Coordinates of C-alpha atoms in Angstrom, one line a residue:
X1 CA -12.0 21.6 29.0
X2 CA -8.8 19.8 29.1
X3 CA -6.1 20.7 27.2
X4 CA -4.7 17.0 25.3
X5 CA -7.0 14.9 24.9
X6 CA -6.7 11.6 22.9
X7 CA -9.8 9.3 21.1
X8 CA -10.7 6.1 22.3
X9 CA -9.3 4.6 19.5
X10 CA -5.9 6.8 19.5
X11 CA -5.6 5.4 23.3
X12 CA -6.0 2.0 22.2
X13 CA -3.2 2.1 19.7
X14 CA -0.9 3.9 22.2
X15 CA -1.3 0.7 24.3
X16 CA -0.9 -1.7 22.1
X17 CA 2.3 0.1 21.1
X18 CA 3.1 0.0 24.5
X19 CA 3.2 -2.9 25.3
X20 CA 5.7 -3.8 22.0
X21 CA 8.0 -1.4 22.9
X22 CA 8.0 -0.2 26.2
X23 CA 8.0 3.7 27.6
X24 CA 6.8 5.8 24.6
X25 CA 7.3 9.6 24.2
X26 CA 5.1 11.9 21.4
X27 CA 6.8 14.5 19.4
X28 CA 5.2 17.2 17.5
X29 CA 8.2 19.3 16.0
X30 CA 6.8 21.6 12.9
X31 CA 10.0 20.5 11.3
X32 CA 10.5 18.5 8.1
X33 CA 9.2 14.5 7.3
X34 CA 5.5 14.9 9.2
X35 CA 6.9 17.7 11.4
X36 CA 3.0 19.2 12.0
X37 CA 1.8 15.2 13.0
X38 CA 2.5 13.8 16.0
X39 CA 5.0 11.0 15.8
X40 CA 5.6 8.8 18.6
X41 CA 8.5 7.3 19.5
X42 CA 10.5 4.4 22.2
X43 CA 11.5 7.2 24.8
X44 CA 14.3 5.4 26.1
X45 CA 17.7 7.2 24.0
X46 CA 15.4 9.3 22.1
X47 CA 16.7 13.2 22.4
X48 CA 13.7 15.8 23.4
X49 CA 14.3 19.5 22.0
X50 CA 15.0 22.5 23.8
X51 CA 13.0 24.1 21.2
X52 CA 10.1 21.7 22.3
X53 CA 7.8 22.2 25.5
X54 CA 5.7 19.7 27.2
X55 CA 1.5 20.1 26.6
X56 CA 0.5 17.3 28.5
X57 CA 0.2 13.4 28.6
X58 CA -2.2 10.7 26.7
X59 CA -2.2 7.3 28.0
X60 CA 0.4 8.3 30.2
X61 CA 2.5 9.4 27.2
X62 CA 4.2 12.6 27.9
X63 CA 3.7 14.9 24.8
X64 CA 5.9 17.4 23.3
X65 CA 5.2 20.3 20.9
X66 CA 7.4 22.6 19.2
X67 CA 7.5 25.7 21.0
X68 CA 5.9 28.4 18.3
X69 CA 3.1 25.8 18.1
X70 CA 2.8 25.7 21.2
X71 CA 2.1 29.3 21.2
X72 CA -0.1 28.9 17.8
X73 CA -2.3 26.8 19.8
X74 CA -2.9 28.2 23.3
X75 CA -5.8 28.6 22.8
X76 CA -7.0 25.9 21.2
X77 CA -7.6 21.8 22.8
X78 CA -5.5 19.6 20.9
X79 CA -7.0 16.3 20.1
X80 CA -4.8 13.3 19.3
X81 CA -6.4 10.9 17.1
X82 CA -5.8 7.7 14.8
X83 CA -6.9 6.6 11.4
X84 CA -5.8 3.2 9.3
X85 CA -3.2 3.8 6.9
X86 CA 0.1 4.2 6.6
X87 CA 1.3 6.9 8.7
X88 CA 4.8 9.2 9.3
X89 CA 7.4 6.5 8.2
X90 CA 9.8 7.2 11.7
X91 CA 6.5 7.0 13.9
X92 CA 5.9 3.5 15.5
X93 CA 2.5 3.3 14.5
X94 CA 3.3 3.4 10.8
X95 CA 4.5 -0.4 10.9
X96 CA 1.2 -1.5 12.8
X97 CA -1.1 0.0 10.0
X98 CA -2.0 3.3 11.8
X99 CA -1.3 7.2 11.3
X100 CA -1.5 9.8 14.5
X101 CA -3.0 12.5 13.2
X102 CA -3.9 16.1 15.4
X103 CA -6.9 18.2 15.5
X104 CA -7.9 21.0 17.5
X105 CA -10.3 23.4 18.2
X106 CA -11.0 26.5 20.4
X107 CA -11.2 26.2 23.8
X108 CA -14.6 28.3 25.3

């Protein structure tokens, strides 16, 4: 069972954002304003954490997660996913109608 995984339609979003703004990173930092969602984010200038580690890649999107998370979900698959909506105002996918959301589950 793999780690991060992302829905079909999660994957399809990612692209599209992609393609409007270019190399994309994915920040899950537990912090204030949607900190437990993932956000995602241009990757070019954008500052990565020390207090964040890297779980993996969707759509070739490298992934971060706050370090006691991180922890918090070892053992657990995290699954990226997207409904309509509006979603966390700084993440890209907000303007295009979409929210990233995360849900996980125990790994067997």
């Amino acid at each position: 069972m793999e780690k991060l995984v992302a829905t079909e339609k999660a994957v399809e979003v990612i692209e599209l954002l992609k393609a409007k703004h270019g190399n994309l990173v994915f920040e899950q930092s537990s912090g204030c304003c949607d900190g437990t969602v993932p956000m995602c984010f241009t990757k070019d200038g954008h500052y990565i954490s020390s207090q964040l580690v890297l779980l993996g890649e969707i759509a070739g999107v490298p992934y971060y997660i706050d370090k006691h998370q991180s922890e918090y979900l070892k053992h657990m698959q995290v699954l990226v996913d997207v409904m309509e909506g509006q979603g966390a105002s700084f993440s890209l996918e907000s303007a295009e109608g979409f929210a990233f959301l995360m849900k996980s589950k125990v790994m067997k």
